[in-house]
């Protein structure tokens, strides 16, 4: 069995890293005014996750996670984003055994519409995009016992944009994510759907 530390080596190199670089280069291709101020932003998004259905036969507990993104507005109200995220759920009983954890990690990308804030009220955002994630299963000793491999899913979200300075914004947001994968344990393959709502408050820096 692989140890948990192998996870971080796997996601930091190889084809997955090339995919992320490729996405950034595509987004740069939209740019006609790269030197303009406040076209770019970076955001850190911690959140609490609520599964909307069982993962196979696993009744998932409330999860948590964090995501980092970089955003570029190529026209005043529309931009693109790309990033990486990690989310974790636990289950007392599941097809993988007792006391197991399910970790979803991978990449996120998409389009983001932003209505800027005004003096008397906050702005808002709407985003639609994809995810390219995998699900790892850990037993109660912290060993990885299965990996679904990466696959495409989708996400959508809405939020508020609350300025807290010239370049900083708080972004309380609600997002929905969906990913379907197959998980194989001891020769038995189980089709699972990881569908959940994530609620969080991001911190954004524009430049």
PDB file of C-alpha atoms in Angstrom:
ATOM      1  CA  UNK A   1       0.000   0.000   0.000  1.00  0.00           C
ATOM      2  CA  UNK A   2       1.187   3.545  -0.761  1.00  0.00           C
ATOM      3  CA  UNK A   3       1.637   6.001   2.033  1.00  0.00           C
ATOM      4  CA  UNK A   4      -0.151   9.333   2.095  1.00  0.00           C
ATOM      5  CA  UNK A   5       3.060  11.255   1.415  1.00  0.00           C
ATOM      6  CA  UNK A   6       3.218   9.777  -2.090  1.00  0.00           C
ATOM      7  CA  UNK A   7       0.111  11.768  -2.982  1.00  0.00           C
ATOM      8  CA  UNK A   8       1.907  15.095  -3.005  1.00  0.00           C
ATOM      9  CA  UNK A   9       4.758  13.825  -5.157  1.00  0.00           C
ATOM     10  CA  UNK A  10       2.301  12.524  -7.724  1.00  0.00           C
ATOM     11  CA  UNK A  11       0.345  15.766  -8.121  1.00  0.00           C
ATOM     12  CA  UNK A  12       3.359  18.042  -8.296  1.00  0.00           C
ATOM     13  CA  UNK A  13       4.955  16.638 -11.466  1.00  0.00           C
ATOM     14  CA  UNK A  14       4.307  14.847 -14.729  1.00  0.00           C
ATOM     15  CA  UNK A  15       1.336  15.261 -17.006  1.00  0.00           C
ATOM     16  CA  UNK A  16      -0.899  16.834 -14.361  1.00  0.00           C
ATOM     17  CA  UNK A  17       1.528  19.724 -13.895  1.00  0.00           C
ATOM     18  CA  UNK A  18       1.759  20.110 -17.664  1.00  0.00           C
ATOM     19  CA  UNK A  19      -2.045  20.302 -17.878  1.00  0.00           C
ATOM     20  CA  UNK A  20      -2.158  23.154 -15.363  1.00  0.00           C
ATOM     21  CA  UNK A  21       0.571  25.062 -17.254  1.00  0.00           C
ATOM     22  CA  UNK A  22      -1.281  24.487 -20.522  1.00  0.00           C
ATOM     23  CA  UNK A  23      -4.488  25.960 -19.048  1.00  0.00           C
ATOM     24  CA  UNK A  24      -2.637  29.072 -17.888  1.00  0.00           C
ATOM     25  CA  UNK A  25      -1.165  29.555 -21.375  1.00  0.00           C
ATOM     26  CA  UNK A  26      -4.616  29.251 -22.942  1.00  0.00           C
ATOM     27  CA  UNK A  27      -5.985  31.896 -20.587  1.00  0.00           C
ATOM     28  CA  UNK A  28      -3.106  34.219 -21.411  1.00  0.00           C
ATOM     29  CA  UNK A  29      -4.021  33.945 -25.072  1.00  0.00           C
ATOM     30  CA  UNK A  30      -7.240  35.874 -24.343  1.00  0.00           C
ATOM     31  CA  UNK A  31      -5.255  38.852 -23.128  1.00  0.00           C
ATOM     32  CA  UNK A  32      -4.968  42.026 -25.211  1.00  0.00           C
ATOM     33  CA  UNK A  33      -4.030  44.262 -22.291  1.00  0.00           C
ATOM     34  CA  UNK A  34      -1.812  42.185 -20.045  1.00  0.00           C
ATOM     35  CA  UNK A  35      -0.208  45.267 -18.533  1.00  0.00           C
ATOM     36  CA  UNK A  36      -3.500  46.822 -17.385  1.00  0.00           C
ATOM     37  CA  UNK A  37      -3.948  47.120 -13.630  1.00  0.00           C
ATOM     38  CA  UNK A  38      -6.452  45.060 -11.646  1.00  0.00           C
ATOM     39  CA  UNK A  39      -7.040  42.603 -14.475  1.00  0.00           C
ATOM     40  CA  UNK A  40      -5.508  39.822 -12.391  1.00  0.00           C
ATOM     41  CA  UNK A  41      -6.468  38.458  -9.005  1.00  0.00           C
ATOM     42  CA  UNK A  42      -5.552  35.553  -6.783  1.00  0.00           C
ATOM     43  CA  UNK A  43      -7.989  34.014  -4.324  1.00  0.00           C
ATOM     44  CA  UNK A  44      -7.744  31.610  -1.405  1.00  0.00           C
ATOM     45  CA  UNK A  45     -11.020  29.755  -0.742  1.00  0.00           C
ATOM     46  CA  UNK A  46     -11.469  27.699   2.446  1.00  0.00           C
ATOM     47  CA  UNK A  47     -14.858  26.045   2.775  1.00  0.00           C
ATOM     48  CA  UNK A  48     -17.175  23.579   4.488  1.00  0.00           C
ATOM     49  CA  UNK A  49     -18.679  20.832   2.330  1.00  0.00           C
ATOM     50  CA  UNK A  50     -22.087  19.163   2.507  1.00  0.00           C
ATOM     51  CA  UNK A  51     -22.611  16.020   0.408  1.00  0.00           C
ATOM     52  CA  UNK A  52     -25.967  15.951  -1.387  1.00  0.00           C
ATOM     53  CA  UNK A  53     -25.999  12.154  -1.848  1.00  0.00           C
ATOM     54  CA  UNK A  54     -24.207   9.036  -0.645  1.00  0.00           C
ATOM     55  CA  UNK A  55     -20.858   8.122  -2.180  1.00  0.00           C
ATOM     56  CA  UNK A  56     -21.751   4.607  -3.261  1.00  0.00           C
ATOM     57  CA  UNK A  57     -23.135   3.255   0.023  1.00  0.00           C
ATOM     58  CA  UNK A  58     -21.107   5.711   2.152  1.00  0.00           C
ATOM     59  CA  UNK A  59     -23.015   8.315   4.116  1.00  0.00           C
ATOM     60  CA  UNK A  60     -20.466  11.138   4.092  1.00  0.00           C
ATOM     61  CA  UNK A  61     -20.038  13.412   7.081  1.00  0.00           C
ATOM     62  CA  UNK A  62     -19.637  17.175   6.712  1.00  0.00           C
ATOM     63  CA  UNK A  63     -16.330  17.786   4.967  1.00  0.00           C
ATOM     64  CA  UNK A  64     -13.916  20.647   4.553  1.00  0.00           C
ATOM     65  CA  UNK A  65     -11.361  21.839   2.047  1.00  0.00           C
ATOM     66  CA  UNK A  66      -9.386  24.665   0.521  1.00  0.00           C
ATOM     67  CA  UNK A  67      -8.785  25.946  -2.983  1.00  0.00           C
ATOM     68  CA  UNK A  68      -6.483  28.490  -4.579  1.00  0.00           C
ATOM     69  CA  UNK A  69      -7.202  30.157  -7.917  1.00  0.00           C
ATOM     70  CA  UNK A  70      -5.742  32.757 -10.246  1.00  0.00           C
ATOM     71  CA  UNK A  71      -8.200  34.873 -12.231  1.00  0.00           C
ATOM     72  CA  UNK A  72      -7.899  37.109 -15.302  1.00  0.00           C
ATOM     73  CA  UNK A  73     -10.588  39.524 -16.555  1.00  0.00           C
ATOM     74  CA  UNK A  74     -10.219  39.837 -20.346  1.00  0.00           C
ATOM     75  CA  UNK A  75     -13.270  42.141 -20.621  1.00  0.00           C
ATOM     76  CA  UNK A  76     -14.685  44.385 -17.844  1.00  0.00           C
ATOM     77  CA  UNK A  77     -17.167  41.885 -16.364  1.00  0.00           C
ATOM     78  CA  UNK A  78     -15.952  38.515 -17.615  1.00  0.00           C
ATOM     79  CA  UNK A  79     -12.869  36.552 -16.731  1.00  0.00           C
ATOM     80  CA  UNK A  80     -11.319  33.107 -16.627  1.00  0.00           C
ATOM     81  CA  UNK A  81      -9.936  31.255 -13.638  1.00  0.00           C
ATOM     82  CA  UNK A  82      -7.776  28.214 -12.932  1.00  0.00           C
ATOM     83  CA  UNK A  83      -6.556  26.656  -9.717  1.00  0.00           C
ATOM     84  CA  UNK A  84      -6.029  23.638  -7.502  1.00  0.00           C
ATOM     85  CA  UNK A  85      -8.114  22.354  -4.597  1.00  0.00           C
ATOM     86  CA  UNK A  86      -8.309  19.715  -1.865  1.00  0.00           C
ATOM     87  CA  UNK A  87     -11.464  18.462  -0.135  1.00  0.00           C
ATOM     88  CA  UNK A  88     -11.895  15.740   2.471  1.00  0.00           C
ATOM     89  CA  UNK A  89     -14.880  13.715   3.656  1.00  0.00           C
ATOM     90  CA  UNK A  90     -15.126  10.963   6.286  1.00  0.00           C
ATOM     91  CA  UNK A  91     -17.507   8.015   6.602  1.00  0.00           C
ATOM     92  CA  UNK A  92     -18.034   5.603   9.499  1.00  0.00           C
ATOM     93  CA  UNK A  93     -19.002   2.763   7.137  1.00  0.00           C
ATOM     94  CA  UNK A  94     -18.594   2.349   3.386  1.00  0.00           C
ATOM     95  CA  UNK A  95     -17.827  -0.090   0.587  1.00  0.00           C
ATOM     96  CA  UNK A  96     -14.154   0.628   1.410  1.00  0.00           C
ATOM     97  CA  UNK A  97     -14.484  -0.478   5.044  1.00  0.00           C
ATOM     98  CA  UNK A  98     -15.028   1.175   8.413  1.00  0.00           C
ATOM     99  CA  UNK A  99     -13.680   4.600   9.351  1.00  0.00           C
ATOM    100  CA  UNK A 100     -12.519   5.656   5.891  1.00  0.00           C
ATOM    101  CA  UNK A 101     -11.634   9.067   4.465  1.00  0.00           C
ATOM    102  CA  UNK A 102     -12.299  10.188   0.906  1.00  0.00           C
ATOM    103  CA  UNK A 103     -10.023  12.944  -0.412  1.00  0.00           C
ATOM    104  CA  UNK A 104     -10.820  14.745  -3.653  1.00  0.00           C
ATOM    105  CA  UNK A 105      -7.934  16.708  -5.159  1.00  0.00           C
ATOM    106  CA  UNK A 106      -7.224  18.244  -8.528  1.00  0.00           C
ATOM    107  CA  UNK A 107      -7.704  21.201 -10.807  1.00  0.00           C
ATOM    108  CA  UNK A 108     -10.480  23.712 -11.388  1.00  0.00           C
ATOM    109  CA  UNK A 109     -11.070  26.061 -14.333  1.00  0.00           C
ATOM    110  CA  UNK A 110     -13.851  28.066 -15.934  1.00  0.00           C
ATOM    111  CA  UNK A 111     -15.521  31.401 -16.622  1.00  0.00           C
ATOM    112  CA  UNK A 112     -16.443  34.012 -14.029  1.00  0.00           C
ATOM    113  CA  UNK A 113     -18.868  36.927 -14.414  1.00  0.00           C
ATOM    114  CA  UNK A 114     -18.252  39.742 -11.932  1.00  0.00           C
ATOM    115  CA  UNK A 115     -20.444  42.746 -11.210  1.00  0.00           C
ATOM    116  CA  UNK A 116     -18.121  45.130  -9.315  1.00  0.00           C
ATOM    117  CA  UNK A 117     -19.120  46.552  -5.957  1.00  0.00           C
ATOM    118  CA  UNK A 118     -20.466  50.080  -5.549  1.00  0.00           C
ATOM    119  CA  UNK A 119     -20.117  52.522  -2.673  1.00  0.00           C
ATOM    120  CA  UNK A 120     -23.420  51.521  -1.055  1.00  0.00           C
ATOM    121  CA  UNK A 121     -23.620  47.803  -1.846  1.00  0.00           C
ATOM    122  CA  UNK A 122     -21.369  44.811  -2.598  1.00  0.00           C
ATOM    123  CA  UNK A 123     -20.914  43.332  -6.033  1.00  0.00           C
ATOM    124  CA  UNK A 124     -21.607  39.745  -7.003  1.00  0.00           C
ATOM    125  CA  UNK A 125     -20.133  36.955  -9.082  1.00  0.00           C
ATOM    126  CA  UNK A 126     -21.414  33.976 -11.053  1.00  0.00           C
ATOM    127  CA  UNK A 127     -19.084  31.226 -12.225  1.00  0.00           C
ATOM    128  CA  UNK A 128     -19.397  28.069 -14.280  1.00  0.00           C
ATOM    129  CA  UNK A 129     -16.588  25.673 -15.017  1.00  0.00           C
ATOM    130  CA  UNK A 130     -15.032  22.271 -14.824  1.00  0.00           C
ATOM    131  CA  UNK A 131     -12.921  20.217 -12.469  1.00  0.00           C
ATOM    132  CA  UNK A 132     -10.295  17.604 -13.260  1.00  0.00           C
ATOM    133  CA  UNK A 133     -10.074  15.663 -10.012  1.00  0.00           C
ATOM    134  CA  UNK A 134      -9.514  12.253  -8.503  1.00  0.00           C
ATOM    135  CA  UNK A 135     -10.700  10.570  -5.310  1.00  0.00           C
ATOM    136  CA  UNK A 136      -8.319   8.784  -2.961  1.00  0.00           C
ATOM    137  CA  UNK A 137      -9.549   6.420  -0.258  1.00  0.00           C
ATOM    138  CA  UNK A 138      -7.661   6.186   3.036  1.00  0.00           C
ATOM    139  CA  UNK A 139      -8.152   3.632   5.782  1.00  0.00           C
ATOM    140  CA  UNK A 140      -8.115   4.477   9.483  1.00  0.00           C
ATOM    141  CA  UNK A 141      -4.303   4.117   9.544  1.00  0.00           C
ATOM    142  CA  UNK A 142      -3.870   6.850   6.940  1.00  0.00           C
ATOM    143  CA  UNK A 143      -2.846   4.459   4.141  1.00  0.00           C
ATOM    144  CA  UNK A 144      -4.141   5.023   0.610  1.00  0.00           C
ATOM    145  CA  UNK A 145      -6.037   1.892  -0.394  1.00  0.00           C
ATOM    146  CA  UNK A 146      -7.586   3.115  -3.669  1.00  0.00           C
ATOM    147  CA  UNK A 147      -7.323   5.904  -6.228  1.00  0.00           C
ATOM    148  CA  UNK A 148     -10.009   6.615  -8.809  1.00  0.00           C
ATOM    149  CA  UNK A 149      -7.687   8.370 -11.237  1.00  0.00           C
ATOM    150  CA  UNK A 150      -8.406  11.836 -12.586  1.00  0.00           C
ATOM    151  CA  UNK A 151     -11.555  12.630 -14.509  1.00  0.00           C
ATOM    152  CA  UNK A 152     -13.679  15.576 -15.571  1.00  0.00           C
ATOM    153  CA  UNK A 153     -16.556  16.972 -13.539  1.00  0.00           C
ATOM    154  CA  UNK A 154     -18.291  20.323 -13.325  1.00  0.00           C
ATOM    155  CA  UNK A 155     -19.051  23.099 -10.876  1.00  0.00           C
ATOM    156  CA  UNK A 156     -21.138  26.276 -10.619  1.00  0.00           C
ATOM    157  CA  UNK A 157     -21.231  28.999  -7.999  1.00  0.00           C
ATOM    158  CA  UNK A 158     -22.542  32.376  -6.878  1.00  0.00           C
ATOM    159  CA  UNK A 159     -21.145  34.829  -4.372  1.00  0.00           C
ATOM    160  CA  UNK A 160     -20.806  38.380  -3.133  1.00  0.00           C
ATOM    161  CA  UNK A 161     -17.797  40.665  -3.645  1.00  0.00           C
ATOM    162  CA  UNK A 162     -17.170  42.783  -0.543  1.00  0.00           C
ATOM    163  CA  UNK A 163     -14.256  45.268  -0.784  1.00  0.00           C
ATOM    164  CA  UNK A 164     -12.056  45.585   2.308  1.00  0.00           C
ATOM    165  CA  UNK A 165      -9.375  47.786   0.774  1.00  0.00           C
ATOM    166  CA  UNK A 166      -8.090  49.073  -2.535  1.00  0.00           C
ATOM    167  CA  UNK A 167      -6.933  45.650  -3.709  1.00  0.00           C
ATOM    168  CA  UNK A 168      -8.606  43.176  -1.331  1.00  0.00           C
ATOM    169  CA  UNK A 169     -12.080  41.618  -1.395  1.00  0.00           C
ATOM    170  CA  UNK A 170     -13.929  39.160   0.804  1.00  0.00           C
ATOM    171  CA  UNK A 171     -15.968  36.742  -1.304  1.00  0.00           C
ATOM    172  CA  UNK A 172     -18.602  34.715   0.574  1.00  0.00           C
ATOM    173  CA  UNK A 173     -19.772  32.118  -1.941  1.00  0.00           C
ATOM    174  CA  UNK A 174     -21.893  29.021  -2.475  1.00  0.00           C
ATOM    175  CA  UNK A 175     -20.716  26.406  -4.974  1.00  0.00           C
ATOM    176  CA  UNK A 176     -21.947  23.041  -6.241  1.00  0.00           C
ATOM    177  CA  UNK A 177     -19.563  20.374  -7.555  1.00  0.00           C
ATOM    178  CA  UNK A 178     -20.172  17.023  -9.222  1.00  0.00           C
ATOM    179  CA  UNK A 179     -17.672  14.279 -10.099  1.00  0.00           C
ATOM    180  CA  UNK A 180     -18.339  10.695 -11.219  1.00  0.00           C
ATOM    181  CA  UNK A 181     -15.561   8.095 -10.946  1.00  0.00           C
ATOM    182  CA  UNK A 182     -14.969   4.364 -10.456  1.00  0.00           C
ATOM    183  CA  UNK A 183     -13.144   3.134  -7.357  1.00  0.00           C
ATOM    184  CA  UNK A 184     -11.642  -0.372  -7.336  1.00  0.00           C
ATOM    185  CA  UNK A 185     -10.879  -2.101  -4.021  1.00  0.00           C
ATOM    186  CA  UNK A 186      -9.679  -5.707  -3.821  1.00  0.00           C
ATOM    187  CA  UNK A 187     -10.910  -6.448  -7.332  1.00  0.00           C
ATOM    188  CA  UNK A 188     -14.354  -4.951  -6.821  1.00  0.00           C
ATOM    189  CA  UNK A 189     -15.187  -1.819  -8.823  1.00  0.00           C
ATOM    190  CA  UNK A 190     -17.724   0.638  -7.426  1.00  0.00           C
ATOM    191  CA  UNK A 191     -19.163   3.541  -9.441  1.00  0.00           C
ATOM    192  CA  UNK A 192     -19.486   6.626  -7.238  1.00  0.00           C
ATOM    193  CA  UNK A 193     -20.824  10.164  -7.594  1.00  0.00           C
ATOM    194  CA  UNK A 194     -19.288  12.828  -5.390  1.00  0.00           C
ATOM    195  CA  UNK A 195     -21.855  15.635  -5.373  1.00  0.00           C
ATOM    196  CA  UNK A 196     -21.650  18.352  -2.762  1.00  0.00           C
ATOM    197  CA  UNK A 197     -22.297  21.982  -1.850  1.00  0.00           C
ATOM    198  CA  UNK A 198     -19.388  23.989  -0.502  1.00  0.00           C
ATOM    199  CA  UNK A 199     -19.892  27.146   1.584  1.00  0.00           C
ATOM    200  CA  UNK A 200     -16.964  29.430   2.305  1.00  0.00           C
ATOM    201  CA  UNK A 201     -15.464  32.904   2.409  1.00  0.00           C
ATOM    202  CA  UNK A 202     -12.578  33.591   0.062  1.00  0.00           C
ATOM    203  CA  UNK A 203      -9.954  36.320   0.280  1.00  0.00           C
ATOM    204  CA  UNK A 204      -9.015  37.902  -3.050  1.00  0.00           C
ATOM    205  CA  UNK A 205      -6.090  40.153  -3.974  1.00  0.00           C
ATOM    206  CA  UNK A 206      -6.310  42.060  -7.262  1.00  0.00           C
ATOM    207  CA  UNK A 207      -3.391  43.592  -9.141  1.00  0.00           C
TER     208      UNK A 207
END
